Short mmCIF file of C-alpha atoms in Angstrom, two decimals:
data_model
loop_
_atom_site.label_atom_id
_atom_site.label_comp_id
_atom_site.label_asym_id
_atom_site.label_seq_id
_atom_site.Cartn_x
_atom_site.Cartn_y
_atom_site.Cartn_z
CA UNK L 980 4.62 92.66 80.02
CA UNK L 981 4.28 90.06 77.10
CA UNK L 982 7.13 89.62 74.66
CA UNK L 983 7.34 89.03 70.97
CA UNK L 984 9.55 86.65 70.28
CA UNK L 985 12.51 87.43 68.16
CA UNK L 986 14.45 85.95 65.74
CA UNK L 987 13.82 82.34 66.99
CA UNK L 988 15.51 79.07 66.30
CA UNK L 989 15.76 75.68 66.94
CA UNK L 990 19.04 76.09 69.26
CA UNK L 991 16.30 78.62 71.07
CA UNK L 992 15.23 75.79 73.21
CA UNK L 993 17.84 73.78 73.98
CA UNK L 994 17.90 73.72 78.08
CA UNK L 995 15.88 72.63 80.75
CA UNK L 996 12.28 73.61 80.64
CA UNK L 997 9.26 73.11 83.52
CA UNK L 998 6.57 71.46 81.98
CA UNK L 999 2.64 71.36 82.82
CA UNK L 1000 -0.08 69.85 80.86
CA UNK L 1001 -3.76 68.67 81.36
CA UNK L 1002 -5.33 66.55 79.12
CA UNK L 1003 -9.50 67.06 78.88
CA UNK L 1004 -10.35 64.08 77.56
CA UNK L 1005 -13.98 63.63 76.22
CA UNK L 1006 -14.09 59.73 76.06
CA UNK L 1007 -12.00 58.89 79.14
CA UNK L 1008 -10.48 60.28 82.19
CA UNK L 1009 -8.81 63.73 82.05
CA UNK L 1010 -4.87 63.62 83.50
CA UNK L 1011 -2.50 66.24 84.11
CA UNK L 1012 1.22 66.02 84.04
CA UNK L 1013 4.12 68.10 86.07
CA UNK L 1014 7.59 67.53 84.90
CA UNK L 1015 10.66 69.01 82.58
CA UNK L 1016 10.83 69.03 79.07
CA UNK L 1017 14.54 68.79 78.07
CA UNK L 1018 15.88 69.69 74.64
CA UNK L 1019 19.87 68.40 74.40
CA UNK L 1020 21.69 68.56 71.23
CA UNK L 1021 21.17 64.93 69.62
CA UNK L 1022 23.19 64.63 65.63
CA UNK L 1023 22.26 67.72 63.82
CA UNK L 1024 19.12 68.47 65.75
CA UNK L 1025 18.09 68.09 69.62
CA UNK L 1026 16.55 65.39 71.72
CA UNK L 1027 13.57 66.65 73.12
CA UNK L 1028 12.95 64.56 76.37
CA UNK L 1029 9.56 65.09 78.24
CA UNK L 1030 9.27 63.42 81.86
CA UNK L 1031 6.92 64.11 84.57
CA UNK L 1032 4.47 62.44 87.18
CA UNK L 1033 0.77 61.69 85.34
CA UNK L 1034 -1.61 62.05 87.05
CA UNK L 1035 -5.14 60.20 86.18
CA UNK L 1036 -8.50 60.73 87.71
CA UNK L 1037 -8.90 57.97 90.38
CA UNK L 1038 -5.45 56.06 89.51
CA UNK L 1039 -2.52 56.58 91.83
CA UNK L 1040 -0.11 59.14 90.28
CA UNK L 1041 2.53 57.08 87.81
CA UNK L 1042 5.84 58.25 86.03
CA UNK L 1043 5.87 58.90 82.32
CA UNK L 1044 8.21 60.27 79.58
CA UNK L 1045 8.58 60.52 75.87
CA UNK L 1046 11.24 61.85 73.29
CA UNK L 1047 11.11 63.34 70.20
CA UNK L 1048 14.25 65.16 67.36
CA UNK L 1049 13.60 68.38 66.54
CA UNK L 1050 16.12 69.45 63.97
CA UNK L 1051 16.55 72.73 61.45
CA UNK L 1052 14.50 72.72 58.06
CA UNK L 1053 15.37 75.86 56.99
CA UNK L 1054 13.16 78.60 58.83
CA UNK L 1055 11.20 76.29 59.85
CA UNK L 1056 11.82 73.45 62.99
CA UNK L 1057 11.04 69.58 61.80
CA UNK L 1058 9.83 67.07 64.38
CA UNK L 1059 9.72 63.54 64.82
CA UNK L 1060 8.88 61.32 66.64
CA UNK L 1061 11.99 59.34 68.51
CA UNK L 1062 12.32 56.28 65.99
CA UNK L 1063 12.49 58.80 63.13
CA UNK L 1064 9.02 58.81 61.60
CA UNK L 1065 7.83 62.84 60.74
CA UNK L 1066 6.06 64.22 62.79
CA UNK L 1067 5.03 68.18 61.74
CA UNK L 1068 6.93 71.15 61.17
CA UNK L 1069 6.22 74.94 62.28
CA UNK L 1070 8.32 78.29 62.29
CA UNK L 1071 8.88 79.53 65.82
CA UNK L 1072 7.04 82.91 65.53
CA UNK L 1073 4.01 84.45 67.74
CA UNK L 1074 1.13 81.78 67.11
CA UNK L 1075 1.02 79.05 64.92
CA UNK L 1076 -0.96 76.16 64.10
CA UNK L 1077 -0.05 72.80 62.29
CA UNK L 1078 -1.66 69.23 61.74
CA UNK L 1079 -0.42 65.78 61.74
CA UNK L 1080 -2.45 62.99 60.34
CA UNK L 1081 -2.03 59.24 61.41
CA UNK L 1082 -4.88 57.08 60.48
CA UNK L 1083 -7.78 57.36 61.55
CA UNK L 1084 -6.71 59.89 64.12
CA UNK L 1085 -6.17 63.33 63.95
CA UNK L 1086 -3.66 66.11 65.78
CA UNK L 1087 -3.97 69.26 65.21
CA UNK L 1088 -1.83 71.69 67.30
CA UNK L 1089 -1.79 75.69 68.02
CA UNK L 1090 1.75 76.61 69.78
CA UNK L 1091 2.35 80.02 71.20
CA UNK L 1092 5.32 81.95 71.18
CA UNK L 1093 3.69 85.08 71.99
CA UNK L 1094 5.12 85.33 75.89
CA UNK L 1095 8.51 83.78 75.10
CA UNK L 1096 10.60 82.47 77.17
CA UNK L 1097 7.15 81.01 77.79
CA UNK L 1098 5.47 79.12 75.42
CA UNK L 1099 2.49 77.29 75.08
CA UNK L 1100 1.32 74.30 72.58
CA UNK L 1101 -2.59 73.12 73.00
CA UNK L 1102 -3.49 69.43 70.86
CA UNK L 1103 -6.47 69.11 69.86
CA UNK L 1104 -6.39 65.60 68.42
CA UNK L 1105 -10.15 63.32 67.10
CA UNK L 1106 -10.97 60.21 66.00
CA UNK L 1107 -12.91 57.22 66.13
CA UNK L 1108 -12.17 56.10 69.70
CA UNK L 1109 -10.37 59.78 70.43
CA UNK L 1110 -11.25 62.88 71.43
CA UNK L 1111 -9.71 65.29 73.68
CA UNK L 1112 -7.15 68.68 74.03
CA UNK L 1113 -3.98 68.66 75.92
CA UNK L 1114 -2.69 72.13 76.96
CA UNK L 1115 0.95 72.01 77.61
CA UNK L 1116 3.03 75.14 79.14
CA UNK L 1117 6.60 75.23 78.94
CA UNK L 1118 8.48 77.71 81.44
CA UNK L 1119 12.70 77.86 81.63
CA UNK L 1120 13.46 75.68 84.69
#
């Protein structure tokens, strides 16, 4: 049975998480990813490290990773990316959406809380030479 999440923090995701994503791409090859997404406590916030083999339609599979701070801002969770520009901020609580801008792209981003310790986040991110949504699930590993 699907859980509400509760009372939901920052410090909620620190751990080891399984991570699975496809990317549907609309002007290039769709990929899919299987990996971890780790959140370790990093200065007042956490390190959010995401590593995993990518996997590209007709391209042998290739090893990827990327890290980004997530730290308290009140109710709400800031992110950013890992050389400290913003990224977007949301309150961990059933389904939310946010949008980050960076010219002349695009990334808007539902994330679901809904099924928690599961939780999803889908991109849907356009521009001029982009266009495509990357579903991500994250499952405790």
């Amino acid at each position: 049975m699907a859980a509400t999440p509760v009372n939901l923090d920052l410090w909620s995701f620190e751990g080891r998480w399984q991570l699975t994503r496809v990317v549907e791409n609309a002007v290039g090859p769709n990929m899919t990813l299987s990996g971890t997404a780790t959140f370790s406590r990093h200065e007042d916030g956490l390190m959010l490290v995401e590593e995993g083999t990518l996997e590209v339609a007709g391209q042998p599979p290739m090893q990827g990773s990327q890290r980004y701070i997530w730290r308290p801002d009140g109710d709400q969770i800031a992110t950013f990316f890992a050389d400290g520009r913003d990224f977007f901020r949301f309150r961990p609580d059933g389904e939310i959406a946010a949008a980050h801008w960076c010219s002349p792209d695009q990334y808007d981003v539902v994330m679901d809380f809904t099924h928690w310790p599961e939780w999803r986040a889908t991109w849907t991110v356009k521009g001029p030479r982009k266009d495509y949504v990357m579903r991500s699930h994250y499952r405790r590993a």
